[in-house]
mmCIF file of C-alpha atoms in Angstrom:
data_model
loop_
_atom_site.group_PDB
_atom_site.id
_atom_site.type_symbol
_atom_site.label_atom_id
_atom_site.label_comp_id
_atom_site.label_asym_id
_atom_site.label_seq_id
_atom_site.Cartn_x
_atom_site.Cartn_y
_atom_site.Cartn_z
ATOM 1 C CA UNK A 1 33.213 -46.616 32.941
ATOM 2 C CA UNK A 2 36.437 -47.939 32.605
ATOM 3 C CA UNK A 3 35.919 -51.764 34.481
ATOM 4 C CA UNK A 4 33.242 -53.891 31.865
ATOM 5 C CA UNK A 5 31.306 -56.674 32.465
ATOM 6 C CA UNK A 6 29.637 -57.086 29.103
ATOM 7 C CA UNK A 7 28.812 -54.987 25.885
ATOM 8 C CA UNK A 8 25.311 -54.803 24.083
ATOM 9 C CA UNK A 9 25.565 -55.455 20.289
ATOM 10 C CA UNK A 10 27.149 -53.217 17.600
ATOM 11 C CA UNK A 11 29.441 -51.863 20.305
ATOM 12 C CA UNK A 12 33.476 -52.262 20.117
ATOM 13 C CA UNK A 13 34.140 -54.903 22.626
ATOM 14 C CA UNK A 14 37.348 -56.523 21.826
ATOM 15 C CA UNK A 15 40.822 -55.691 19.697
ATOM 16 C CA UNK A 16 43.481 -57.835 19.034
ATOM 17 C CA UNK A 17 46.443 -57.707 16.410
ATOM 18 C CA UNK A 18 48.587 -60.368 14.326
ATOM 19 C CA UNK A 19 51.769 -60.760 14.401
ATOM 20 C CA UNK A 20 54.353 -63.423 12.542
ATOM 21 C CA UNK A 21 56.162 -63.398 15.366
ATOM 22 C CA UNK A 22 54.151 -63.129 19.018
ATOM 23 C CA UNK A 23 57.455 -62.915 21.201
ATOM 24 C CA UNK A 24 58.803 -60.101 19.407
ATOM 25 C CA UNK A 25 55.521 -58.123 18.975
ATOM 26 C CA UNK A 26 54.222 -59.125 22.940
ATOM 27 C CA UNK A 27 57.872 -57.039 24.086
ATOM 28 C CA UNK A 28 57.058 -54.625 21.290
ATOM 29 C CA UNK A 29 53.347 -53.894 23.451
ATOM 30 C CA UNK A 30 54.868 -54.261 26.720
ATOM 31 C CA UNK A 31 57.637 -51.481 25.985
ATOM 32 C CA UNK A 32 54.601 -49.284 24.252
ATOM 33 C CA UNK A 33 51.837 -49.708 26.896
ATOM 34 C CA UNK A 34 53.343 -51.342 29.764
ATOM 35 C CA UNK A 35 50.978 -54.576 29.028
ATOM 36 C CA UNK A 36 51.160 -57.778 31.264
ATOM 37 C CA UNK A 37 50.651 -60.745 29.424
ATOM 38 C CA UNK A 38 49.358 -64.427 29.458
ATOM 39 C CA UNK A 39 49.172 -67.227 26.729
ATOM 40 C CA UNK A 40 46.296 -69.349 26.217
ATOM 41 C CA UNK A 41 48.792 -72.293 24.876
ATOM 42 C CA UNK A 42 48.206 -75.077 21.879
ATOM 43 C CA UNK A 43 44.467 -75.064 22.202
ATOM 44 C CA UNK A 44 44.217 -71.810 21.416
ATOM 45 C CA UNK A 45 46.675 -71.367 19.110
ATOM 46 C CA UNK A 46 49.274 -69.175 21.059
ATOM 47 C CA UNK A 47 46.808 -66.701 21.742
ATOM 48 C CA UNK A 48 47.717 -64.352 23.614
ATOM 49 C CA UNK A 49 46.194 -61.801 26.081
ATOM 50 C CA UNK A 50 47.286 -58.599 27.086
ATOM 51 C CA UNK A 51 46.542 -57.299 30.648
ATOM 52 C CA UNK A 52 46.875 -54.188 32.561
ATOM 53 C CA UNK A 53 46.230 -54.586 36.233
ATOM 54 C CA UNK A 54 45.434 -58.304 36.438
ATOM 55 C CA UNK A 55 41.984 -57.304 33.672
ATOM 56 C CA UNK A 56 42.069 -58.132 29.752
ATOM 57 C CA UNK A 57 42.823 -55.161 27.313
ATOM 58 C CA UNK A 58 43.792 -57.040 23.912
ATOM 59 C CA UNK A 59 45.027 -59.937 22.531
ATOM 60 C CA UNK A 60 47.443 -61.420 20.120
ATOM 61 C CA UNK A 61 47.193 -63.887 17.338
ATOM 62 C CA UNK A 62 49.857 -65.795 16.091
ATOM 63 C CA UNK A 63 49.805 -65.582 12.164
ATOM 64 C CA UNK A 64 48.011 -68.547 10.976
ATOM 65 C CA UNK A 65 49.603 -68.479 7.197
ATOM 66 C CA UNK A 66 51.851 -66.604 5.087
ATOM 67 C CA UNK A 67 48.656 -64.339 3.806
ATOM 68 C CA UNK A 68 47.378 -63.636 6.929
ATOM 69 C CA UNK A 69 47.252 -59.390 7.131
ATOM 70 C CA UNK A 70 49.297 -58.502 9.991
ATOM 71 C CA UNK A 71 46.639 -55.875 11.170
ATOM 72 C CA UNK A 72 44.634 -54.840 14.363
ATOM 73 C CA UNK A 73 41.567 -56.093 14.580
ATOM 74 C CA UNK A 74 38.273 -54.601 15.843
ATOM 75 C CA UNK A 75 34.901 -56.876 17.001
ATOM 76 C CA UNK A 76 31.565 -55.900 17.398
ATOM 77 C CA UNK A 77 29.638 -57.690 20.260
ATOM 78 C CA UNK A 78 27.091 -59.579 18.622
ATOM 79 C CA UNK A 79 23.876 -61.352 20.390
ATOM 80 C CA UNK A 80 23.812 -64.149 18.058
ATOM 81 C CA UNK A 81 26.789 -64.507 15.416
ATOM 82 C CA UNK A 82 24.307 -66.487 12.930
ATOM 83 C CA UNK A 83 22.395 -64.110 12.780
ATOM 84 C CA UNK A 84 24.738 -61.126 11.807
ATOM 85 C CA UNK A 85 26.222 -63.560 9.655
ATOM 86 C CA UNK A 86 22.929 -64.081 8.071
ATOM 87 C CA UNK A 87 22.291 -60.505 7.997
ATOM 88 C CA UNK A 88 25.350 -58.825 6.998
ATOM 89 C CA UNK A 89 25.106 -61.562 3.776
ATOM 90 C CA UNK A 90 21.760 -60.038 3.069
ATOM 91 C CA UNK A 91 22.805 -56.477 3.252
ATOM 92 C CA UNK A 92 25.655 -56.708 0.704
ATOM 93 C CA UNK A 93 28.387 -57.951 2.919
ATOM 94 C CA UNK A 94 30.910 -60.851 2.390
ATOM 95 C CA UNK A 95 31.724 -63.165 4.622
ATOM 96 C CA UNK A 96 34.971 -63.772 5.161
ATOM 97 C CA UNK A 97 35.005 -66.347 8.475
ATOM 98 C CA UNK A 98 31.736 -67.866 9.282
ATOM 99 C CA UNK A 99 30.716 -68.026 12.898
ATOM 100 C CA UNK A 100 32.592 -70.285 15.048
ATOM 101 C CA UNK A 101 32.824 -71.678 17.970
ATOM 102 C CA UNK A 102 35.986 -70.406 20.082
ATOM 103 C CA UNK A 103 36.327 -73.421 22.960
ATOM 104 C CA UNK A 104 33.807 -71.882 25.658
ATOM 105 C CA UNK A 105 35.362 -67.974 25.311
ATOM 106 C CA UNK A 106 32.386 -66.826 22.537
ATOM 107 C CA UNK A 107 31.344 -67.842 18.841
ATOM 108 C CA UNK A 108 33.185 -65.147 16.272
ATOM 109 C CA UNK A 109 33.219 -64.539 13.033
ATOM 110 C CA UNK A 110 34.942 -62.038 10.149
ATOM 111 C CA UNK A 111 33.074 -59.978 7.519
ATOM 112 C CA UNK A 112 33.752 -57.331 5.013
ATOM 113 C CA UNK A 113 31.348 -54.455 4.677
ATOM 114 C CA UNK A 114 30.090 -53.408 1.436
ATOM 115 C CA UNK A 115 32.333 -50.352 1.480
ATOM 116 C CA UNK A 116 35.398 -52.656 1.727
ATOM 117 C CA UNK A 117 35.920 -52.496 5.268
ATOM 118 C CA UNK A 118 36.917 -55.887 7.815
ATOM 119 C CA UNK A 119 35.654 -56.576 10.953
ATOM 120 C CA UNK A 120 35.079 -59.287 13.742
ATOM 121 C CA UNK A 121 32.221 -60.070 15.528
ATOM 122 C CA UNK A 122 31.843 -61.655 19.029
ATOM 123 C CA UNK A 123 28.955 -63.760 20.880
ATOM 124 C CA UNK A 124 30.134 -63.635 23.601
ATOM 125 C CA UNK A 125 30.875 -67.061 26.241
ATOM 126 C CA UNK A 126 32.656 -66.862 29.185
ATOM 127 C CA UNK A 127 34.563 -64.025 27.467
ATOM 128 C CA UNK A 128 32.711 -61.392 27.700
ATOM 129 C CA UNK A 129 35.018 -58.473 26.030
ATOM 130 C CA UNK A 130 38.037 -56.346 27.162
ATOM 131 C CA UNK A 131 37.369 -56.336 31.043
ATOM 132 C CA UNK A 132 38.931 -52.344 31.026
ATOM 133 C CA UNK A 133 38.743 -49.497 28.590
ATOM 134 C CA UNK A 134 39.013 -45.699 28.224
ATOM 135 C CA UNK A 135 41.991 -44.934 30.479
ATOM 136 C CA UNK A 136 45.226 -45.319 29.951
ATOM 137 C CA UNK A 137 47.329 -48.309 28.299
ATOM 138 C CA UNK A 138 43.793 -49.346 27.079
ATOM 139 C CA UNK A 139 41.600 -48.948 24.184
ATOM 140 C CA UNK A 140 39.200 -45.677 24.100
ATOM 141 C CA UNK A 141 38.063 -45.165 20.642
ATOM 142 C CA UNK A 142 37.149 -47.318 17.542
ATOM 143 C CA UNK A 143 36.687 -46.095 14.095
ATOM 144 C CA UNK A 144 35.177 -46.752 10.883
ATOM 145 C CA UNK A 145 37.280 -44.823 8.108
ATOM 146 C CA UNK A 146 35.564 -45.724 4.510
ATOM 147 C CA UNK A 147 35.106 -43.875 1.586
ATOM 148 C CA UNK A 148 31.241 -44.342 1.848
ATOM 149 C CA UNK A 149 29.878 -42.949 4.781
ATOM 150 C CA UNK A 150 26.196 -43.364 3.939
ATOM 151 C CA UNK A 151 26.447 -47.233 2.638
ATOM 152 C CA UNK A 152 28.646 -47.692 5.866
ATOM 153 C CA UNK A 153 26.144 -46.061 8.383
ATOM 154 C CA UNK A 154 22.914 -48.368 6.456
ATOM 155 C CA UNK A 155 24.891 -51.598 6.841
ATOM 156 C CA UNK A 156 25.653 -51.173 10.351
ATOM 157 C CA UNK A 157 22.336 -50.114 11.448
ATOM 158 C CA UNK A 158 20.835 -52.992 9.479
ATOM 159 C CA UNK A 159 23.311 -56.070 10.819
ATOM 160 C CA UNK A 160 23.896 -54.504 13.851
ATOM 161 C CA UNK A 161 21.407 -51.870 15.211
ATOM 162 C CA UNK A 162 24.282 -49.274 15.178
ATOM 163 C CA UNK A 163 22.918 -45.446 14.442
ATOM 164 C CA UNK A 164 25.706 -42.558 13.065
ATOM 165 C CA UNK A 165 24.789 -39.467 14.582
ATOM 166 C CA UNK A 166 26.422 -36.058 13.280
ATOM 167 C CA UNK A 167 28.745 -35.321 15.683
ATOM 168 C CA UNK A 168 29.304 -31.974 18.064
ATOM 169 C CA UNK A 169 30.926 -29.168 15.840
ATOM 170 C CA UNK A 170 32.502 -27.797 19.104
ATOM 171 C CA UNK A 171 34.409 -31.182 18.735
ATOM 172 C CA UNK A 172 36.832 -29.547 16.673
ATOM 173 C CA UNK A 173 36.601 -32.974 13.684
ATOM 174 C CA UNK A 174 35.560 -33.050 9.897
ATOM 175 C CA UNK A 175 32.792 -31.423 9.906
ATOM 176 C CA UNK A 176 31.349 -34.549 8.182
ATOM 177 C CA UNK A 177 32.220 -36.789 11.313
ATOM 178 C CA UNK A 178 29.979 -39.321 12.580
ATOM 179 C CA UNK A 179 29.252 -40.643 15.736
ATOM 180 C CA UNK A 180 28.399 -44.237 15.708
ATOM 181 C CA UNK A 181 25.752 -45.075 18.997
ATOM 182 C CA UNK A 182 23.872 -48.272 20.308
ATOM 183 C CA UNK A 183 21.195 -47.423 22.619
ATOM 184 C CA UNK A 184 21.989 -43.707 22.995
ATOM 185 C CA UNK A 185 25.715 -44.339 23.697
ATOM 186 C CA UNK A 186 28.667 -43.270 21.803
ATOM 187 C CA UNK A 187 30.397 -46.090 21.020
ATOM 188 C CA UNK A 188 32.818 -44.735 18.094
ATOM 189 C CA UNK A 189 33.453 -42.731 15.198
ATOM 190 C CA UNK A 190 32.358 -42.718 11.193
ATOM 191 C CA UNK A 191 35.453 -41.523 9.430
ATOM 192 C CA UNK A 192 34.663 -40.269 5.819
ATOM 193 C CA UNK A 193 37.788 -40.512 4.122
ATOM 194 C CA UNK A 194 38.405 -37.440 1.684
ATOM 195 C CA UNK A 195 41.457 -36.769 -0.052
ATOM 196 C CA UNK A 196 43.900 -36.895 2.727
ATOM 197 C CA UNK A 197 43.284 -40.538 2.847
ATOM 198 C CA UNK A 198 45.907 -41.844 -0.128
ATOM 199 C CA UNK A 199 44.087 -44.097 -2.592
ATOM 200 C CA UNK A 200 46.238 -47.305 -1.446
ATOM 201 C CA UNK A 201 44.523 -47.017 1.789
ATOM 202 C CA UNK A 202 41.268 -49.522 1.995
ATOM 203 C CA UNK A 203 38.851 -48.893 4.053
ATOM 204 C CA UNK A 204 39.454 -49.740 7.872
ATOM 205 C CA UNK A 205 38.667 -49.820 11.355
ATOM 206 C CA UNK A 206 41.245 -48.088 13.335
ATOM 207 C CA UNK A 207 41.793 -48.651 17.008
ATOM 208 C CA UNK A 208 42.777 -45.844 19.391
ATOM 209 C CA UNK A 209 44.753 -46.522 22.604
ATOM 210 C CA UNK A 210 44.809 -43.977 25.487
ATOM 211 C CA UNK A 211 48.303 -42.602 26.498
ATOM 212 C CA UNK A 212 49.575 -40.377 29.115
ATOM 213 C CA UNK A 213 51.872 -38.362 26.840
ATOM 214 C CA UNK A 214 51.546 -38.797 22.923
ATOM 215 C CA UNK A 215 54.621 -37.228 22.030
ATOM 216 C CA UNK A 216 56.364 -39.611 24.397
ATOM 217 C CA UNK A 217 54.335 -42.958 23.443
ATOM 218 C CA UNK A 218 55.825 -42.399 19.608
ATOM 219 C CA UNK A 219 59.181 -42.426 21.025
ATOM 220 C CA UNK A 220 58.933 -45.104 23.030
ATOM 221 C CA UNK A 221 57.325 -47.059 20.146
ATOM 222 C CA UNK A 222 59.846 -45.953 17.683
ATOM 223 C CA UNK A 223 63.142 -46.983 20.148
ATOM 224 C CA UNK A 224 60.951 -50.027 20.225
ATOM 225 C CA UNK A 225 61.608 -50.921 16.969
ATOM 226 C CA UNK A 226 58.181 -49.058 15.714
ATOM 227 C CA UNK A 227 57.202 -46.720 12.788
ATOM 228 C CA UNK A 228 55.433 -43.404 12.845
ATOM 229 C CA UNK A 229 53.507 -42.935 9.665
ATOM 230 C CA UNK A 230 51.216 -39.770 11.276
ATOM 231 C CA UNK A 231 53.145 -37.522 13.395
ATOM 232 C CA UNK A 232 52.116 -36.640 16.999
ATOM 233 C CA UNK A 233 49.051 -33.499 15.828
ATOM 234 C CA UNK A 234 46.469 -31.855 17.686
ATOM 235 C CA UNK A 235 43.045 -32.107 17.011
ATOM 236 C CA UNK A 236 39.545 -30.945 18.517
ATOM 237 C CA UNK A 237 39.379 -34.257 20.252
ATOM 238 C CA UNK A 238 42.990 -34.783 21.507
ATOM 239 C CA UNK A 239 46.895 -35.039 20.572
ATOM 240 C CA UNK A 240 47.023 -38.073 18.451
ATOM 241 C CA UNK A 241 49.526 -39.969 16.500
ATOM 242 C CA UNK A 242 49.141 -43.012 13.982
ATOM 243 C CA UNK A 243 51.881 -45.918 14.805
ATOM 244 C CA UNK A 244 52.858 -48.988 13.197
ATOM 245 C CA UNK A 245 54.239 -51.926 15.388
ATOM 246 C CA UNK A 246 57.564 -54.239 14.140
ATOM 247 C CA UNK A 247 55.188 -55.710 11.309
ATOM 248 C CA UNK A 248 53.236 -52.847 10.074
ATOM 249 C CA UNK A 249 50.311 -53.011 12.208
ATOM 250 C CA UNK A 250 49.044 -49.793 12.134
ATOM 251 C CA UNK A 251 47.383 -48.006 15.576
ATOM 252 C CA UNK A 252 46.584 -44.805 16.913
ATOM 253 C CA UNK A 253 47.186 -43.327 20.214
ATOM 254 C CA UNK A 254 45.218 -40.210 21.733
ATOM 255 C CA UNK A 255 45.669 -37.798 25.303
ATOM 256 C CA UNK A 256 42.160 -37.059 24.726
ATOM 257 C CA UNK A 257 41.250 -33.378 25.571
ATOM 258 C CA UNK A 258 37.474 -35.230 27.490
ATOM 259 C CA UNK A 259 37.442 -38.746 28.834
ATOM 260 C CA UNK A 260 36.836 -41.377 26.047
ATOM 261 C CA UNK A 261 32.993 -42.326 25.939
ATOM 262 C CA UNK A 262 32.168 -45.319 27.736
#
């Protein structure tokens, strides 16, 4: 279902990344992913939104302060921000930007799970969440990589009604993957992260975009003025390859062997 019209809570609905300088990185995403663009000017600080065929995919956020981690974000729709404020406080997570009101576009808010992990949440307004997903140039995976699994999957389901299922062994994964699900539907992955995962590495959401040819996308990013921390592998799920924009902004892109669920 690539066209969306709205997104029931706990599910991926939005991604956007930082940037210290939103010219450079909005040519950076163009050359990458062929992304159209438009700016929502001074009232929303610069913002910027990334389109593919006239319909929202990402956005961009001008860094607010020297501190600011230049990173992509993930948000979890969210029926009523308060509450998974509220909620996510009482189940051993920090808060980290309290719900807020985003002109008429939605009420968001930033938390850290208790396995160290950050991650936005969206009411939606009159944004309603990236308008296309799971095909290419957009997003098609989102996932949870923490070095608790089991704390993860409780918070989740407790702030967000989010279930981790064990995931298909004919998948070709860690055999220790998790599927996360609202209402039956796959919605992204539970990453345990072993020993692979160096110990500088915090916790993270990781966003996945959709390519036509991975090998091709790193080169592109990479003549872009890109990084390529994970080479271009193959994996029971898809090629894959982990990229880093101008500014370190780490992504992943995947030719996915099945369509991305929806």
């Amino acid at each position: 279902m690539p066209e969306r019209t709205g997104y029931a809570q706990g599910t991926p609905c939005w991604v956007d990344v930082s940037s210290p300088d939103a010219p450079a990185s909005t040519a950076f995403y163009a050359d990458v992913f062929g992304w159209e663009h438009r700016s929502g000017g001074e009232e929303t600080g610069g913002y910027v939104t990334f389109m593919k065929g006239g319909k929202s995919v990402a956005g961009l956020m001008p860094q607010m302060n020297p501190g600011q981690p230049i990173v992509w974000n993930t948000y979890l729709c969210a029926d009523d921000a308060d509450e998974v404020a509220a909620n996510a406080t009482e189940e051993g997570g920090q808060i980290v930007v309290e719900p807020m009101d985003v002109l008429d576009l939605g009420r968001m808010g930033f938390l850290v799970d208790p396995t160290g992990a950050f991650v936005g949440f969206w009411q939606p307004g009159t944004m309603r969440g990236a308008e296309l997903v799971n095909e290419t140039g957009t997003v098609g995976w989102n996932e949870l990589a923490t070095r608790d699994a089991g704390a993860a999957a409780d918070f989740y389901e407790a702030v967000f009604g989010m279930q981790a299922a064990e995931s298909d062994p004919a998948m070709g994964g860690p055999v220790d993957y998790r599927l996360w699900t609202v209402n039956g539907n796959t919605v992204g992955g539970l990453l345990p992260m072993g020993d692979r995962f160096p110990e500088e590495i915090p916790p993270h959401w990781m966003t996945y975009f959709v390519v036509e040819d991975t090998d091709a996308t790193v080169a592109q990013a990479k003549a872009a003025g890109g990084g390529n921390p994970v080479a271009p592998f193959d994996s029971g799920v898809g090629r894959m390859a982990v990229l880093t924009d101008p500014f370190e902004a780490h992504f992943s892109v995947i030719v996915p062997h099945v369509p991305p669920a929806g």
